[in-house]
Tab-separated table of C-alpha atoms in Angstrom:
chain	number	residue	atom	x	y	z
A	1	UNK	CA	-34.022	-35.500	32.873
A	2	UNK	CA	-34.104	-32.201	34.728
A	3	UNK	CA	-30.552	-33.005	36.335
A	4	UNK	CA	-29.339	-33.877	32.809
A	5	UNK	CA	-30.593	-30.266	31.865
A	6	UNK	CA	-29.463	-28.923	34.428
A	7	UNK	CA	-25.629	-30.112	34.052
A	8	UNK	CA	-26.009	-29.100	30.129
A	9	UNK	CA	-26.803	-25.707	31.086
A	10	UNK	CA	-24.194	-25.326	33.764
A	11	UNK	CA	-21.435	-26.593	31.469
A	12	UNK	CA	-22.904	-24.318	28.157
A	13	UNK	CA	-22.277	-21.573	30.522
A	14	UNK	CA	-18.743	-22.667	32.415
A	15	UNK	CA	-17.334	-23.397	27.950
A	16	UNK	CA	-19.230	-19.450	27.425
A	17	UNK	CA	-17.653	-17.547	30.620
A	18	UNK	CA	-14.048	-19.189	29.616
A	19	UNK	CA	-14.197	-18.120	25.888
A	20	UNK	CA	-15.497	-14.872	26.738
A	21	UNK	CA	-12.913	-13.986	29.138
A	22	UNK	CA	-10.105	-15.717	26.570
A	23	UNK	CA	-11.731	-14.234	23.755
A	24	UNK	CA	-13.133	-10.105	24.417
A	25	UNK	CA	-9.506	-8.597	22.940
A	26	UNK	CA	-10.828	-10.986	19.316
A	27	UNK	CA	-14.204	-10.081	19.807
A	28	UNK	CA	-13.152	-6.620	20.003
A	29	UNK	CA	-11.345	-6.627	16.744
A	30	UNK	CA	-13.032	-9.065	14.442
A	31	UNK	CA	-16.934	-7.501	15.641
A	32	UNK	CA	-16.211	-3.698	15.607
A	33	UNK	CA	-14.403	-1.005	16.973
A	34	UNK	CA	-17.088	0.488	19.339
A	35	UNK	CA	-16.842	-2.627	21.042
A	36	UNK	CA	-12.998	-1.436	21.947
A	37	UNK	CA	-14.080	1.673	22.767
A	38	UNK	CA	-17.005	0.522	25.254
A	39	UNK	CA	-16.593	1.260	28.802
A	40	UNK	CA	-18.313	-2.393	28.918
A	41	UNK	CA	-14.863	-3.906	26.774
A	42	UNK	CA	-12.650	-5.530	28.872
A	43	UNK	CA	-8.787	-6.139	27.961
A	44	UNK	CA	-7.791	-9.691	27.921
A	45	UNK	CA	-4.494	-8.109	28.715
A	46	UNK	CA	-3.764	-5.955	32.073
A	47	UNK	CA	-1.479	-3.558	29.836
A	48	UNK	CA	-3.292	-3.577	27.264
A	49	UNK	CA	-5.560	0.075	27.599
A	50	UNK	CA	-8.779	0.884	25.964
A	51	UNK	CA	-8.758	3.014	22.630
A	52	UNK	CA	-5.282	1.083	22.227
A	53	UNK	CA	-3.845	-0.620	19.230
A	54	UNK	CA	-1.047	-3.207	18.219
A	55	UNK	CA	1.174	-1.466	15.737
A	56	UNK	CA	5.013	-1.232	14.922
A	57	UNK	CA	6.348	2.085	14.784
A	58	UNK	CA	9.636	3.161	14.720
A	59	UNK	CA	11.041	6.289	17.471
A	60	UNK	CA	14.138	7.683	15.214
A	61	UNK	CA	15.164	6.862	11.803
A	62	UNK	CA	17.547	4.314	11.146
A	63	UNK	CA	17.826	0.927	10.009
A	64	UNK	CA	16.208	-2.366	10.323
A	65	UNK	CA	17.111	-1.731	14.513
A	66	UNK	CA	14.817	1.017	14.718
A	67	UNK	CA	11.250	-0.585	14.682
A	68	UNK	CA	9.052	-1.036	17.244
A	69	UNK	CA	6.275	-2.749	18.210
A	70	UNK	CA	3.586	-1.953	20.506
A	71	UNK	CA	-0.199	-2.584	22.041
A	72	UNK	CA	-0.243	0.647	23.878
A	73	UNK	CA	-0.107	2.842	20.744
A	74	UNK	CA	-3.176	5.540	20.607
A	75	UNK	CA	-5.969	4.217	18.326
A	76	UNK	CA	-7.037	6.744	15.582
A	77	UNK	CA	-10.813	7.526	16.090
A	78	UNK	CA	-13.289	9.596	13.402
A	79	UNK	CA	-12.191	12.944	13.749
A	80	UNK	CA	-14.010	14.562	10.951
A	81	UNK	CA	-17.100	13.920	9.209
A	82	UNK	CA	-15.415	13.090	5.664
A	83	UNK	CA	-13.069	10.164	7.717
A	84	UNK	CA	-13.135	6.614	7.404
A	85	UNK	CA	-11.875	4.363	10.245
A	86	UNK	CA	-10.523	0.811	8.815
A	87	UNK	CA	-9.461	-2.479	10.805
A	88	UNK	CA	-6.651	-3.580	8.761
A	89	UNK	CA	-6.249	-7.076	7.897
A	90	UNK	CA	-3.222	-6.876	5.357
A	91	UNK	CA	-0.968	-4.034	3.953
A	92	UNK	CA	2.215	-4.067	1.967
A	93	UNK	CA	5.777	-2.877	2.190
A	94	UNK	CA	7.310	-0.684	-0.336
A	95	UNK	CA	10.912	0.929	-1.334
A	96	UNK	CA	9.437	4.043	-0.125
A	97	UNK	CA	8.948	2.435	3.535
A	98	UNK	CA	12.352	1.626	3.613
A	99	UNK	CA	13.206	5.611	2.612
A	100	UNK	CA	10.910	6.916	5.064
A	101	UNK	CA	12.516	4.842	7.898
A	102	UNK	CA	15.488	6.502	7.300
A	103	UNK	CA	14.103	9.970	6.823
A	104	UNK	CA	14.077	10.656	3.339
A	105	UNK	CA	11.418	13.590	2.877
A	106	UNK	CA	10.933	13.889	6.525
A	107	UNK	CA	11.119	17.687	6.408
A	108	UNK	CA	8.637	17.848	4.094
A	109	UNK	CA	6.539	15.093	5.266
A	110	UNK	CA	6.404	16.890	8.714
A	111	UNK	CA	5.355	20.193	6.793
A	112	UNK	CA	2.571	18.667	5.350
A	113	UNK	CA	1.330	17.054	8.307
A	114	UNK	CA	1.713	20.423	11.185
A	115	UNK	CA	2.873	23.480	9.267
A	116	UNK	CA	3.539	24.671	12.571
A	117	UNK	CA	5.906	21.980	13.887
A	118	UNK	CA	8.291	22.115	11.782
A	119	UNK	CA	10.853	23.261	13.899
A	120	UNK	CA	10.063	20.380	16.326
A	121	UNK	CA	12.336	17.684	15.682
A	122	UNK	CA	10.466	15.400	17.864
A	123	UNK	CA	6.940	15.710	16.513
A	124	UNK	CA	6.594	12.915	13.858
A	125	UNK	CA	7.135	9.779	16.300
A	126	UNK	CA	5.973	7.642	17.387
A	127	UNK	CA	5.568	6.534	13.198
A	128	UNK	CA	3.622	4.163	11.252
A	129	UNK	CA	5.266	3.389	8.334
A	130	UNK	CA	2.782	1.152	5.720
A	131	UNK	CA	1.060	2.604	2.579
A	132	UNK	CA	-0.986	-0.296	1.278
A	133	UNK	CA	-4.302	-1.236	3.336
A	134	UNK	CA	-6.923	-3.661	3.035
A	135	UNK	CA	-9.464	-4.231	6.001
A	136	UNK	CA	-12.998	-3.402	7.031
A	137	UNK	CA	-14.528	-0.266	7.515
A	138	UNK	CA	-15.988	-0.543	11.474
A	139	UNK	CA	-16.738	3.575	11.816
A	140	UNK	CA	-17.740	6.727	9.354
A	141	UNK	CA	-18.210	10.290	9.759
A	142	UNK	CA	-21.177	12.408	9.397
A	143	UNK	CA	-20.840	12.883	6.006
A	144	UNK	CA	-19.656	9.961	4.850
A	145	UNK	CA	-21.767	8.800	1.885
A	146	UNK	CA	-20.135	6.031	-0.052
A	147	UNK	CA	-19.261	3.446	2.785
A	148	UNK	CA	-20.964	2.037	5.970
A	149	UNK	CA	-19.193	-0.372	8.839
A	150	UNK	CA	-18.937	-3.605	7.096
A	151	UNK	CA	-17.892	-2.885	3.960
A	152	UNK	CA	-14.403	-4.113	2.299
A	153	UNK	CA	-12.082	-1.777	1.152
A	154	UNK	CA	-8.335	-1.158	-0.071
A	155	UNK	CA	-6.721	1.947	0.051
A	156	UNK	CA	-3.267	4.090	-0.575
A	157	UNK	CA	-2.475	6.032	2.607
A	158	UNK	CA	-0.675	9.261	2.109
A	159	UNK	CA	2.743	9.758	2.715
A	160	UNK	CA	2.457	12.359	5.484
A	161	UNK	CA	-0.577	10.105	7.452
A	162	UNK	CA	0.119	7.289	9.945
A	163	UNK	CA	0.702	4.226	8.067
A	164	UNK	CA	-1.389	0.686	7.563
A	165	UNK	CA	1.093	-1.332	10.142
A	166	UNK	CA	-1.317	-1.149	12.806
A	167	UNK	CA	-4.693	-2.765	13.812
A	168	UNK	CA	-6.575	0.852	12.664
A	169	UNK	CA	-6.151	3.413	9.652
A	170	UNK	CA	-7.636	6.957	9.471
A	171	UNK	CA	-8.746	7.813	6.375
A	172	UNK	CA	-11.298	10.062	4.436
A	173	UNK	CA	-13.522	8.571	2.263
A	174	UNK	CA	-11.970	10.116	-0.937
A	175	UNK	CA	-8.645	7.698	-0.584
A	176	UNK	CA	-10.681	4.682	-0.043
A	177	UNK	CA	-12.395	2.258	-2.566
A	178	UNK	CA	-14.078	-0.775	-2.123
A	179	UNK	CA	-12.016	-3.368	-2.591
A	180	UNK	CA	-11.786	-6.109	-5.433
A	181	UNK	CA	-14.598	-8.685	-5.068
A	182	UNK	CA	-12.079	-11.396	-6.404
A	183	UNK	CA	-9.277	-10.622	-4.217
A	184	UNK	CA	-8.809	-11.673	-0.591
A	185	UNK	CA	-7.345	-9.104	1.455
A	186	UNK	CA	-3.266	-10.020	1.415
A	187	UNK	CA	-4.145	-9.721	-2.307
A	188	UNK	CA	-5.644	-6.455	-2.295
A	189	UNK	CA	-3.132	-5.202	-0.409
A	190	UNK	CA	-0.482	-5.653	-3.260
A	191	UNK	CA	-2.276	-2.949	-5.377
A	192	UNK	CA	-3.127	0.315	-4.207
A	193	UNK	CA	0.525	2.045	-3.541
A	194	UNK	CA	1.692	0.785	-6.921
A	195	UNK	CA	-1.503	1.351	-8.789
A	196	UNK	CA	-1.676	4.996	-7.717
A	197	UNK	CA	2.011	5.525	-8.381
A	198	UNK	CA	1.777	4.373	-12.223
A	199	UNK	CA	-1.867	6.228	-12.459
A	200	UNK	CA	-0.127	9.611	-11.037
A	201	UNK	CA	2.758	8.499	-13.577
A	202	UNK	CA	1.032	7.584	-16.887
A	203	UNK	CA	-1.713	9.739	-16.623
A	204	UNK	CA	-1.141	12.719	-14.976
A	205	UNK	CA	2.536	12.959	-16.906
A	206	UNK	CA	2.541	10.462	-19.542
A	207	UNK	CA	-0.670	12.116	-21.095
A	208	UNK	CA	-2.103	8.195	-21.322
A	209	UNK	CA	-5.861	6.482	-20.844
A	210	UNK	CA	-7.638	4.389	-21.648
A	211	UNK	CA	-9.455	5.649	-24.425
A	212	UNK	CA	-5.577	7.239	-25.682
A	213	UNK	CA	-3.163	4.150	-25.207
A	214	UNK	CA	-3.957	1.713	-28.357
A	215	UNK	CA	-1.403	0.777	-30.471
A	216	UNK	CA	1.142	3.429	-28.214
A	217	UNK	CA	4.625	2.021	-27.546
A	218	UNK	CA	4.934	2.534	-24.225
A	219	UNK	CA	8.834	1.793	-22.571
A	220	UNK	CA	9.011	0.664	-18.452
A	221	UNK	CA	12.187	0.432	-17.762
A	222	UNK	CA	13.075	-2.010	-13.948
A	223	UNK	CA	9.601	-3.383	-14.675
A	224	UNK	CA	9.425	-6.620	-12.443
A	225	UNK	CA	8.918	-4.239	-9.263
A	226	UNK	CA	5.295	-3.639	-8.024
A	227	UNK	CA	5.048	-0.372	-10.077
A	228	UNK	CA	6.655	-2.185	-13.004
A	229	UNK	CA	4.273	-5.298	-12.938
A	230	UNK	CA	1.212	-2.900	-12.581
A	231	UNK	CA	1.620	-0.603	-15.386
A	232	UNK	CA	2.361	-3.415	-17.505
A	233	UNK	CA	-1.203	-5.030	-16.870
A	234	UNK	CA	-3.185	-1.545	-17.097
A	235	UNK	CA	-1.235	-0.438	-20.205
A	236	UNK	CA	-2.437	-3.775	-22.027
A	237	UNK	CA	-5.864	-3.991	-20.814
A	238	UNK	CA	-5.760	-0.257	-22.350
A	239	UNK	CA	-4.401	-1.800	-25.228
A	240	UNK	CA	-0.567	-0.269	-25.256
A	241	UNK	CA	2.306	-2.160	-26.686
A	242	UNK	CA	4.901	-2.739	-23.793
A	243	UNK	CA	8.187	-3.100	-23.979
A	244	UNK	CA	10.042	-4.107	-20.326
A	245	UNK	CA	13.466	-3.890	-19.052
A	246	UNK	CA	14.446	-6.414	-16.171
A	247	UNK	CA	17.160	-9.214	-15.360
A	248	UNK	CA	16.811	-12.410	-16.864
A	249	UNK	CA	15.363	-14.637	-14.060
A	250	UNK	CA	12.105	-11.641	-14.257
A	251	UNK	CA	11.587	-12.168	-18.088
A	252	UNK	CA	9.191	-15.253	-17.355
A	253	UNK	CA	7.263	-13.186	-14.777
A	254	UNK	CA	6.859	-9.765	-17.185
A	255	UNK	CA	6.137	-11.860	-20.286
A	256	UNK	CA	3.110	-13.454	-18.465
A	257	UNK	CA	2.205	-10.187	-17.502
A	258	UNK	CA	1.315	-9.282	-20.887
A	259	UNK	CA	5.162	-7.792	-21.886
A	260	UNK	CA	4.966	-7.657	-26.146
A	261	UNK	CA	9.242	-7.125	-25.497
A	262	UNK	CA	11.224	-7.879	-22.941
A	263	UNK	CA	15.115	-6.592	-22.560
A	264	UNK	CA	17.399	-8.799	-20.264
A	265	UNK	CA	19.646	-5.952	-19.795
A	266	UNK	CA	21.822	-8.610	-17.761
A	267	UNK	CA	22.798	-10.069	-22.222
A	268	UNK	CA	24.581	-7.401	-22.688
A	269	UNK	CA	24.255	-3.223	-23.366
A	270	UNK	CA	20.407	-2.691	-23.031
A	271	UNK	CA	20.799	0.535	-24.425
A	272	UNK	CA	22.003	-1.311	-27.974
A	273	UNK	CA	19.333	-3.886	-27.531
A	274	UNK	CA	16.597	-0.999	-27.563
A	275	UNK	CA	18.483	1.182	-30.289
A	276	UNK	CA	17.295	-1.902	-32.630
A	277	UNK	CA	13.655	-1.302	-31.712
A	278	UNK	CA	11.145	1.649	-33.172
A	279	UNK	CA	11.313	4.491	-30.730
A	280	UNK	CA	8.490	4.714	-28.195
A	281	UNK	CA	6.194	7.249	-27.603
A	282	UNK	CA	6.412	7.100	-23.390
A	283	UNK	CA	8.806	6.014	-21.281
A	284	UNK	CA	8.422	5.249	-17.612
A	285	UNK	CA	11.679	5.383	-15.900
A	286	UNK	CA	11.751	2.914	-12.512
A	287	UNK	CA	15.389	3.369	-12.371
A	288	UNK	CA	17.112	6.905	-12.389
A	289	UNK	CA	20.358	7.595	-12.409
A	290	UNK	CA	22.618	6.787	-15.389
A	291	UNK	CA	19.846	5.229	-16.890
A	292	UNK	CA	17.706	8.733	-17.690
A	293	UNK	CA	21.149	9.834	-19.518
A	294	UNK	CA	21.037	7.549	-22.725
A	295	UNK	CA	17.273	6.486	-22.086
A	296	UNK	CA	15.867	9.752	-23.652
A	297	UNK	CA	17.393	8.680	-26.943
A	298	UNK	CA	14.890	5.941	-27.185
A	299	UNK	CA	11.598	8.259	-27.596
A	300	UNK	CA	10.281	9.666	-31.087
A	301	UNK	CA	11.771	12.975	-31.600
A	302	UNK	CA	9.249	15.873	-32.643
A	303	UNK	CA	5.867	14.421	-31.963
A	304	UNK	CA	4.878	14.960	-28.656
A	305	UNK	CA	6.518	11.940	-27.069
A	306	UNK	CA	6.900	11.979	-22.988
A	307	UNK	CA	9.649	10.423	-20.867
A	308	UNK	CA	8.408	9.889	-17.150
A	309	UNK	CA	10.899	9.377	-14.046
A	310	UNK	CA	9.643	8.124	-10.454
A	311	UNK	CA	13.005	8.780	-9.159
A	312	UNK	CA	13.301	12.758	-8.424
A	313	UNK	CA	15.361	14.342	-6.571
A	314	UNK	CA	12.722	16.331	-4.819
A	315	UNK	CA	12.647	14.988	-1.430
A	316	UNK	CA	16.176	14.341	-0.963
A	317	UNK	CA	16.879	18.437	-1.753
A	318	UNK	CA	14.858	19.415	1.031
A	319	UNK	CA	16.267	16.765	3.155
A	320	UNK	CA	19.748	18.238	2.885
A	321	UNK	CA	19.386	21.562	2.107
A	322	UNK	CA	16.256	22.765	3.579
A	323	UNK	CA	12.603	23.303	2.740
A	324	UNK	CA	12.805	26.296	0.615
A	325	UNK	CA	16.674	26.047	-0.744
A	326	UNK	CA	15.464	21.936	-1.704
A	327	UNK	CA	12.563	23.072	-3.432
A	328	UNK	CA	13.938	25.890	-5.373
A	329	UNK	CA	16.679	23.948	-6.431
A	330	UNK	CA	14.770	21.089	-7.584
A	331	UNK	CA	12.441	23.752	-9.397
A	332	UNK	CA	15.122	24.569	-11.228
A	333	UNK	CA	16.628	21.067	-12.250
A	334	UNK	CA	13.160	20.254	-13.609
A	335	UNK	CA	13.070	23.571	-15.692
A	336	UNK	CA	16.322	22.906	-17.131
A	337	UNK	CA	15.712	19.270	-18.203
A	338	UNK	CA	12.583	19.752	-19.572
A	339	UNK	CA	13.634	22.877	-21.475
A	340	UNK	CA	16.951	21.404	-22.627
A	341	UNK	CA	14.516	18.289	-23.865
A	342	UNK	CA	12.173	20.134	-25.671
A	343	UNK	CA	14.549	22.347	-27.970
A	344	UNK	CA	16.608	19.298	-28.593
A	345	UNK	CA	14.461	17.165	-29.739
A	346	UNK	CA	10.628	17.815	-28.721
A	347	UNK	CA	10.280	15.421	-26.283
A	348	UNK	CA	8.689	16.209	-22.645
A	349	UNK	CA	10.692	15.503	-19.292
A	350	UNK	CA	8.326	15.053	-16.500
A	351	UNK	CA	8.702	13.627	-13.100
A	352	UNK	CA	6.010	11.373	-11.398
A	353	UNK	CA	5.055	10.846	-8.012
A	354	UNK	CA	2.626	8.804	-5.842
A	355	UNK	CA	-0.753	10.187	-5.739
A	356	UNK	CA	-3.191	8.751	-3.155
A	357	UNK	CA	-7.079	8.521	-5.117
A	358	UNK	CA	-9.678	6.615	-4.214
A	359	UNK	CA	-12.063	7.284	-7.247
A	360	UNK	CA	-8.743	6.229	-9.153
A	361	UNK	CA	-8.876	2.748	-7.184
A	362	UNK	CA	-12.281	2.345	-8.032
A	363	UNK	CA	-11.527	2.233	-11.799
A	364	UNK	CA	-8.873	-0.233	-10.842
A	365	UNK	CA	-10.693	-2.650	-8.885
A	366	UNK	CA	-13.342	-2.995	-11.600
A	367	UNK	CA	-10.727	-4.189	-14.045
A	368	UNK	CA	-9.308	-6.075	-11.086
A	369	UNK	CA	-12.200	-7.906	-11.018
A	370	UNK	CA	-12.729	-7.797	-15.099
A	371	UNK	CA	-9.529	-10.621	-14.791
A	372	UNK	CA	-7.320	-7.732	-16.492
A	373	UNK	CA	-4.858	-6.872	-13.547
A	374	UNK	CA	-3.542	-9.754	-11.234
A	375	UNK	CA	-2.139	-9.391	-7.855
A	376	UNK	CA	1.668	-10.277	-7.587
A	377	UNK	CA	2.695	-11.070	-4.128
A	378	UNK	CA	6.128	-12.487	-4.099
A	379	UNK	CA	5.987	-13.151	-0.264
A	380	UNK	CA	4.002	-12.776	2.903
A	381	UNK	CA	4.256	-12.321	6.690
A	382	UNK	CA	2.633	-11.928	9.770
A	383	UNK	CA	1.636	-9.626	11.362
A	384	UNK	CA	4.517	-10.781	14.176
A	385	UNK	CA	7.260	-10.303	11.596
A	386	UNK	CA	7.707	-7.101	10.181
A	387	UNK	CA	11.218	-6.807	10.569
A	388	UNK	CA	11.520	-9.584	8.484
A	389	UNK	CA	9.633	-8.493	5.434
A	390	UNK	CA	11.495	-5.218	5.806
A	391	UNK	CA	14.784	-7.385	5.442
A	392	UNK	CA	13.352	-9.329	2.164
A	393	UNK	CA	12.497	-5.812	0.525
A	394	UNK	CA	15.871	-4.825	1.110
A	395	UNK	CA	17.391	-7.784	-0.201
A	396	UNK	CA	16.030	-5.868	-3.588
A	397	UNK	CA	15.097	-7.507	-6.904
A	398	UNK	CA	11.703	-7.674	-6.468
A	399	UNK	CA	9.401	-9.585	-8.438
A	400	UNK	CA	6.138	-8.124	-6.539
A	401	UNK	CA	5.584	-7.214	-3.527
A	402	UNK	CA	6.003	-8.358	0.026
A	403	UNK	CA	2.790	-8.374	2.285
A	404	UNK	CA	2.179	-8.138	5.606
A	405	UNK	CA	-1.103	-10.257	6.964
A	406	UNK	CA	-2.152	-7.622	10.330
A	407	UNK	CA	-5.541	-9.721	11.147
A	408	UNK	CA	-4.804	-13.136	10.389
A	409	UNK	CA	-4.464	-14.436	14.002
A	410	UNK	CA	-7.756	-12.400	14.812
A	411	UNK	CA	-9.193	-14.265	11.797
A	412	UNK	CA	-8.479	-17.334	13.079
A	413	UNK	CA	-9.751	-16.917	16.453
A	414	UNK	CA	-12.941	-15.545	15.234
A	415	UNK	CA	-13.207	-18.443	13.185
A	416	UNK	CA	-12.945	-20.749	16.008
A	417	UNK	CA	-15.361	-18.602	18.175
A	418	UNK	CA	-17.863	-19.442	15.368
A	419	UNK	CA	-17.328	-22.693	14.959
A	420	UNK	CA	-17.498	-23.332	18.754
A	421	UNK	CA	-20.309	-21.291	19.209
A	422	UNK	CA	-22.294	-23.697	16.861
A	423	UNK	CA	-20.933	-26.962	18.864
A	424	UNK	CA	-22.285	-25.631	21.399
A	425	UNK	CA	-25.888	-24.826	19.804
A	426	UNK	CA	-26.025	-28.577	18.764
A	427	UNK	CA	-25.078	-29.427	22.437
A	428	UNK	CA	-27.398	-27.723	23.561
A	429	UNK	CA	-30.115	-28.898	21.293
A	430	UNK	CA	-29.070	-32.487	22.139
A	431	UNK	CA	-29.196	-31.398	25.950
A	432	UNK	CA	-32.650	-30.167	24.912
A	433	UNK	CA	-33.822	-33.323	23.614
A	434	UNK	CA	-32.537	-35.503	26.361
């Protein structure tokens, strides 16, 4: 019985040294990031260096061509004591990813990050693009107070930060939020970009809550996008009436949303279809262009009433004509419209933008998990294709969002670490026993 023992234990440790050596580069993901940073780690790749992550990152701006990917990319670390270091397991892709890959707001993107390399042309890359994140927190500053390594949390990353297509975010703690209970994480990661865009939007310069919003008729015109499908839920569960403007194949999709009306402006003039309607008292504007021309005829005149556009013109002044010409300018186009809007027929012109807040996400994931707001994920990828979800977004029409799963393969191989670890526990107890 000894030999029998003896042949269990050598074999118990042959199956442990071949995992481990197969296995450190998932251990090191899916159990923390100090393990990555040990000098004990080893890489299960001889490229691969420590304090190095997987991401794809693009080198210039340009198309679909232009991204990258990589296992020898820096790792972020805790910098600060306010910062939050996340393992991502599943972010999103939004229009403004496919903007930023070609430069829009790059000038003042760059600004925000390094006021003083702004004359370097070469400083942003290599970029992350990515603003949606879901993952694990594995590493907190000092002063951290409202999250510890294990916790789950979503978050909107800020424009001019590395983005959530990588194994690692940087964050501080006041853009995070623990994430929905109810959610897995390629849900979660649906939410935050969108949810703090129409926040920023409704709030901020709609004038709209919670405790404001009943029985308001509320206007979201292109609403089967991410931003469009969000505001519809959180203007219900706040007990707006919602009237949506989409093609007809999205009507099914923004009527189960909650939609009270729904305008297929693919039937004919939308425009005559809403002039049958009582006006609205907000009017969140996904579209732009020609649309912000008739549109403002649709809100009650005299009586405070607010019309809201995400599509400004801010970024793409400064892009073209400089930092300080760009802003001036578009200073002055927003002064204009919202002077020529008021005399005319008392109605405020305001422009919204996307407003990373964690505190904000917090309010969110509670009615997240209240059954109020659903996830809509239209499709997903791995982690391997990125280019490919950057080629659905583009295909445009949306009806949700497209996700990216970062940590699914490391899932998986945890996973089967786990279950082989305990195969080999009852081997070993029957070794025991013989």
């Amino acid at each position: 019985m000894g030999s029998v023992g003896a042949m269990a234990s050598t074999r118990l440790l042959c199956l442990f040294n071949a995992r481990a050596l197969g296995s450190t580069k998932t251990l090191a993901r899916a159990w923390g990031w100090r393990l990555c940073c040990s000098s004990r780690s080893v890489s299960s790749s001889p490229s691969r260096q420590q304090g190095c992550m997987s991401a794809w990152v693009i080198d210039q701006y340009g198309t679909n061509g232009v991204l990258r990917y990589t296992e020898e990319l820096t790792a972020p670390t805790v910098n600060s004591p306010s910062e939050v270091l996340i393992q991502v397991h599943a972010a999103s892709l939004n229009p403004l990813d496919i903007s930023m890959r070609g430069g829009y707001g790059a000038k003042l993107m760059k600004l925000r990050r390094d006021p003083m390399s702004v004359m370097d042309t070469d400083s942003e890359f290599p970029l992350i693009l990515g603003r949606d994140v879901s993952g694990v927190v594995v590493d907190c500053g000092s002063e951290v107070t409202h999250f510890e390594p294990g916790d789950e949390v979503w978050a909107a990353v800020p424009p001019w930060k590395q983005g959530s297509l990588a194994e690692f975010v940087s964050l501080t703690e006041y853009e995070v939020s623990h994430k929905p209970k109810l959610l897995s994480h390629a849900e979660a990661a649906s939410i935050p970009y969108v949810a703090s865009t129409a926040l920023s939007a409704l709030v901020n310069a709609g004038g709209l809550c919670k405790d404001s919003s009943s029985n308001k008729r509320v206007l979201i015109t292109g609403g089967s996008g991410g931003v469009g499908t969000f505001s519809i839920q959180l203007l219900k569960a706040w007990g707006a009436h919602v009237t949506v403007t989409c093609s007809q194949n999205a009507k099914g999709l923004v009527s189960g949303l909650g939609a009270d009306q729904v305008v297929d402006y693919t039937a004919g003039d939308e425009a005559e279809q809403l002039e049958m309607m009582d006006k609205f008292d907000v009017i969140l504007d996904n579209i732009g262009g020609e649309t912000e021309q008739w549109v403002m005829g649709m809100l009650k005149p005299w009586s405070g009433a607010k019309y809201v556009t995400l599509v400004t013109p801010l970024l793409l002044n400064t892009d073209t004509t400089g930092l300080l010409d760009g802003a001036l300018r578009s200073g002055c186009n927003l002064q204009t419209k919202a002077m020529q809007n008021i005399l005319s027929s008392g109605v405020f012109y305001r422009w919204g933008f996307y407003a990373p807040d964690g505190p904000a996400l917090d309010e969110v994931s509670k009615l997240v998990d209240a059954g109020k707001i659903l996830p809509v994920v239209e499709a997903q990828f791995p982690f391997t294709q990125v280019p490919q979800a950057f080629q659905k977004l583009e295909e445009g029409h949306a009806r949700g969002k497209t996700v990216v799963r970062v940590a699914e393969e490391d899932q998986r191989e945890a996973q089967e670490l786990e279950q082989n670890a305990h195969s080999d526990t009852e081997f070993q107890d029957t070794a025991k026993q013989n």
